Every structure is written in structure tokens, then in C-alpha cells.
Rosetta silent file (secondary structure, phi, psi, omega in degrees, C-alpha in Angstrom):
SEQUENCE: MKGKKPVPYVITEACLDVMDKSCMEECPADCIYEGDRMLYIQPDECVECGRCEPVCPQISIFHHEDLPAEAQQAERINAEFFTLGTPGTPGTLGIEPLGSPGGARKIGRVGRDHPEVGA
SCORE:     score description
SCORE:     0.000 S_00000001
   1 L     0.000  109.764 -174.962   28.751    3.308  -15.530 S_00000001
   2 L   -70.944  132.213  176.312   29.048    3.740  -19.238 S_00000001
   3 L    76.349   -0.810  179.930   28.452    0.623  -21.336 S_00000001
   4 L  -124.996  153.536  176.006   27.655   -1.592  -18.397 S_00000001
   5 L   -62.364  131.380 -179.566   24.399   -2.541  -16.660 S_00000001
   6 L   -68.142  150.237  171.083   24.030   -0.179  -13.686 S_00000001
   7 L   -74.923  117.717 -175.629   24.219   -1.505  -10.165 S_00000001
   8 L   -52.734  -55.578  179.104   20.561   -1.116   -9.081 S_00000001
   9 E  -121.910  143.846 -172.629   21.333   -0.185   -5.505 S_00000001
  10 E  -124.849  132.926  173.246   24.768    0.921   -4.270 S_00000001
  11 E   -97.825  126.788 -175.878   26.324    0.666   -0.824 S_00000001
  12 L   -97.668  174.761 -178.326   28.680    3.595   -0.191 S_00000001
  13 H   -68.617    0.187  173.865   31.659    3.900    2.151 S_00000001
  14 H   -66.618  -16.712  176.259   29.345    5.224    4.859 S_00000001
  15 H   -80.955  -17.464 -174.270   28.948    1.458    5.623 S_00000001
  16 L   -55.053  124.389  177.387   32.721    1.112    6.161 S_00000001
  17 L    64.940   13.772  176.279   33.507   -0.445    9.554 S_00000001
  18 L  -110.796  -59.849  177.262   29.796   -0.250   10.589 S_00000001
  19 L    42.598   61.207  178.727   28.021   -3.090    8.742 S_00000001
  20 L   -58.295  -35.590  175.852   24.727   -2.927   10.662 S_00000001
  21 L    73.875    9.137  173.485   23.364   -5.745    8.390 S_00000001
  22 H   -61.142  -32.342  179.493   19.737   -4.635    8.653 S_00000001
  23 H   -66.501  -37.665  178.604   19.783   -4.468    4.893 S_00000001
  24 H   -62.420  -43.035 -179.250   20.891   -8.122    4.681 S_00000001
  25 H   -67.583  -32.342 -177.007   17.995   -9.199    6.843 S_00000001
  26 H   -82.431  -24.034 -170.635   15.488   -7.169    4.767 S_00000001
  27 L   -71.996  116.188  177.313   16.741   -8.247    1.312 S_00000001
  28 L   -73.644  -19.611 -178.384   14.427  -10.898   -0.239 S_00000001
  29 L   -91.505   -7.658 -179.136   16.972  -11.697   -2.961 S_00000001
  30 L    53.756   44.983 -175.230   19.820  -12.385   -0.513 S_00000001
  31 L  -105.806    9.174  179.689   22.121  -10.312   -2.782 S_00000001
  32 E  -103.996  117.870 -174.890   23.996   -8.313   -0.113 S_00000001
  33 E  -105.382  146.561 -178.486   27.383   -9.792    0.599 S_00000001
  34 E   -96.013  115.817  174.521   29.641   -9.167    3.535 S_00000001
  35 L   -86.468 -161.555  179.909   33.222   -8.111    2.799 S_00000001
  36 L   -75.644  -41.839 -177.590   35.817   -7.555    5.457 S_00000001
  37 L  -121.094   -7.378  179.321   34.923   -3.962    6.317 S_00000001
  38 L  -155.994  172.486 -177.491   31.735   -3.201    4.356 S_00000001
  39 E  -103.533  157.275 -177.505   28.763   -4.739    2.509 S_00000001
  40 E  -139.590  139.760  178.867   28.248   -5.041   -1.246 S_00000001
  41 E   -97.740  125.176  177.393   25.166   -5.561   -3.452 S_00000001
  42 L   -74.806  110.621 -172.466   25.549   -8.164   -6.244 S_00000001
  43 L   -63.088  -30.976  179.862   24.103   -6.289   -9.253 S_00000001
  44 L   -76.650  -22.697 -179.126   22.966   -9.392  -11.161 S_00000001
  45 L   -94.704  -17.360 -178.585   21.126  -10.805   -8.168 S_00000001
  46 L   -67.999  130.443  179.576   19.434   -7.533   -7.026 S_00000001
  47 L   -98.626    6.541  174.204   15.744   -7.473   -7.896 S_00000001
  48 L    58.824   37.381 -179.882   15.604   -3.689   -7.306 S_00000001
  49 L   -76.618  -29.126  177.949   12.899   -3.923   -4.696 S_00000001
  50 L    84.714    4.793 -176.178   14.397   -1.099   -2.608 S_00000001
  51 L   -69.076  -22.169 -178.248   13.725   -2.735    0.772 S_00000001
  52 H   -74.745  -35.250 -173.694   17.371   -2.354    1.808 S_00000001
  53 H   -59.421  -49.868 -177.103   17.549    1.411    1.437 S_00000001
  54 H   -74.935  -16.014 -177.958   15.186    2.590    4.210 S_00000001
  55 H   -89.368   -9.509 -178.961   16.433    0.135    6.854 S_00000001
  56 L   -74.722  112.214 -179.035   20.061    1.310    6.631 S_00000001
  57 L   -70.800  -16.064  178.407   20.797    3.389    9.731 S_00000001
  58 L   -90.052   -5.365 -175.567   23.924    4.878    8.127 S_00000001
  59 L    52.161   52.118 -179.127   22.080    6.128    5.043 S_00000001
  60 L  -107.512   -0.919  179.930   24.728    4.336    2.963 S_00000001
  61 E  -112.242  128.578 -177.029   22.449    2.710    0.375 S_00000001
  62 E  -134.385  145.915  168.689   21.231    4.581   -2.667 S_00000001
  63 E   -66.044  142.034 -171.992   19.444    3.757   -5.884 S_00000001
  64 H   -58.308  -27.251  178.422   22.096    4.293   -8.614 S_00000001
  65 H   -74.163  -19.065 -176.934   20.052    7.192  -10.051 S_00000001
  66 H  -105.123    7.503 -174.278   20.105    8.928   -6.605 S_00000001
  67 L   -67.270  124.896 -179.029   23.753    8.382   -5.797 S_00000001
  68 L   -59.227  150.210 -178.010   25.347   11.589   -4.481 S_00000001
  69 H   -56.740  -38.834 -176.405   28.111   13.066   -6.719 S_00000001
  70 H   -73.615   -7.118 -178.792   30.741   12.541   -4.019 S_00000001
  71 H  -116.018   13.595 -173.393   29.874    8.783   -3.876 S_00000001
  72 L   -59.030  -34.066 -179.245   29.775    8.038   -7.651 S_00000001
  73 H   -63.452  -22.181 -177.628   32.868    5.766   -7.404 S_00000001
  74 H   -61.491  -36.544 -179.691   30.824    3.431   -5.080 S_00000001
  75 H   -63.468  -45.328  177.557   28.837    2.097   -8.060 S_00000001
  76 H   -63.748  -45.699  179.945   32.046    0.942   -9.781 S_00000001
  77 H   -58.372  -43.030  178.526   33.467   -0.431   -6.511 S_00000001
  78 H   -62.280  -43.721 -179.954   30.293   -2.427   -5.818 S_00000001
  79 H   -68.120  -45.323 -177.322   30.325   -3.987   -9.284 S_00000001
  80 H   -65.740  -27.227  178.989   34.048   -4.692   -9.304 S_00000001
  81 H   -52.792  -34.266 -177.123   33.889   -6.424   -5.931 S_00000001
  82 L   -91.621   -8.530 -176.092   32.273   -9.359   -7.723 S_00000001
  83 L  -115.905  -13.163 -175.968   34.508   -9.376  -10.772 S_00000001
  84 L   -76.574  -33.153 -179.648   38.064   -8.700   -9.425 S_00000001
  85 L   118.003  159.391 -179.141   38.815  -12.032   -7.798 S_00000001
  86 E  -110.862  119.730  178.349   39.446  -13.543   -4.398 S_00000001
  87 L   -58.311  137.586  176.170   43.071  -13.659   -3.217 S_00000001
  88 L    88.515   -0.853  179.560   44.342  -17.171   -2.586 S_00000001
  89 L   -99.868  126.784 -178.657   41.803  -18.954   -4.784 S_00000001
  90 L   -58.316  141.429  179.324   43.210  -21.010   -7.644 S_00000001
  91 L   159.092 -160.234 -179.899   42.323  -19.692  -11.098 S_00000001
  92 H   -59.806  124.611 -179.723   43.504  -17.147  -13.606 S_00000001
  93 H    57.190   24.998  178.712   46.509  -15.321  -12.084 S_00000001
  94 H    80.307    4.391  178.291   45.805  -17.104   -8.810 S_00000001
  95 L  -133.911  148.420  176.522   42.438  -15.484   -8.218 S_00000001
  96 E  -121.727  131.943  176.500   38.884  -16.311   -9.065 S_00000001
  97 L   -66.187  149.398  176.617   36.140  -13.675   -9.211 S_00000001
  98 L   -65.547  -36.921  177.663   33.262  -14.077   -6.763 S_00000001
  99 L    65.654 -135.616  179.116   30.804  -13.611   -9.638 S_00000001
 100 L  -123.551   88.108 -175.980   27.164  -14.319   -8.858 S_00000001
 101 L   -65.504  -17.608 -179.429   27.115  -17.073   -6.240 S_00000001
 102 L    88.792   23.102  175.849   23.318  -17.090   -6.016 S_00000001
 103 L   137.918  131.098 -177.261   22.924  -15.847   -2.450 S_00000001
 104 H   -68.064  -33.454  179.103   25.035  -14.427    0.292 S_00000001
 105 H   -62.046  -30.278 -178.274   23.862  -16.961    2.889 S_00000001
 106 H   -65.288  -36.763 -178.321   25.295  -19.781    0.776 S_00000001
 107 H  -105.827  -13.962  179.271   28.859  -18.441    1.027 S_00000001
 108 L    72.032 -160.341 -177.222   28.836  -16.421    4.228 S_00000001
 109 L   -65.947  129.793 -178.307   31.319  -13.639    4.957 S_00000001
 110 L   -75.146  -38.232  175.504   33.687  -13.095    1.988 S_00000001
 111 L    79.514   17.683  173.158   36.443  -11.712    4.180 S_00000001
 112 L  -147.915  167.125  176.895   37.933   -9.250    1.748 S_00000001
 113 L  -126.244  168.203  167.670   37.113   -5.885    0.296 S_00000001
 114 L   -58.278  140.257 -178.171   37.588   -4.035   -2.953 S_00000001
 115 L   -56.221  -24.030 -179.038   41.165   -2.770   -2.942 S_00000001
 116 L   -86.675   -9.234 -177.200   40.022    0.865   -2.903 S_00000001
 117 L   -71.327  126.221  178.694   37.794    0.490    0.161 S_00000001
 118 L    74.508    6.772 -177.526   39.219    2.368    3.115 S_00000001
 119 L   -77.453    0.000    0.000   42.276    3.362    1.085 S_00000001
């Protein structure tokens, strides 16, 4: 991602409709959030420990430097999930971005996905 801080670890669409959640249990930073159909890593909260990657049974988590060419858009999608906004929440244009809530357990399931997920 040019000009932006890279997403340390990226969850690809191989997670779509599977969401095993082993990565969430393993993550010491609690930075993996549950969307409607897949999981997302909050880039500002990730401590880049790598504990999530080996426990994923779908092999859907990659360090951004190891992201396969066919999954490059996943880095942008993961980052945008936290900046695009949540439908139905008051704020600018009727939506507020999720941002960096400080832990997935605090907010629970987000219940939406990036608009390009599963499209």
C-alpha cells in the first residue's frame, strides 16, 4: 500500500464464510475483529507477533510481505474495513468508521463486511 503504513498481517478471502476464530483466541493484542462473513486485523492494534498465522486452518493469514499476488487486494480491504464506516451509525454521511476500538472483545461481532468481500 503506497504511502500508508502496511497492514502487518492480512486475512484473505480464504477466511470468507469459514471464520474458524483460532487466530482470535491466539492473538495477544485482541486485534482481530469479526465481520459478518470474515475476520479482519486492525493494523494499528497489531503487534506483529505472528501468532495468528500458524493457527489458521484455512491458511488465510499472511504477513504483508508474504501476501500472494492474487490476494494483494486483501491488504487494502483489511485496512479499509476500519476506515470506511458502519452503516446506520450517526456521523459524517450517516456512518462512523470503526477506527481503532482498542480490542475486539470490547465490541464483539461487528456484523458487516467490507463492501468488496464476497462480491
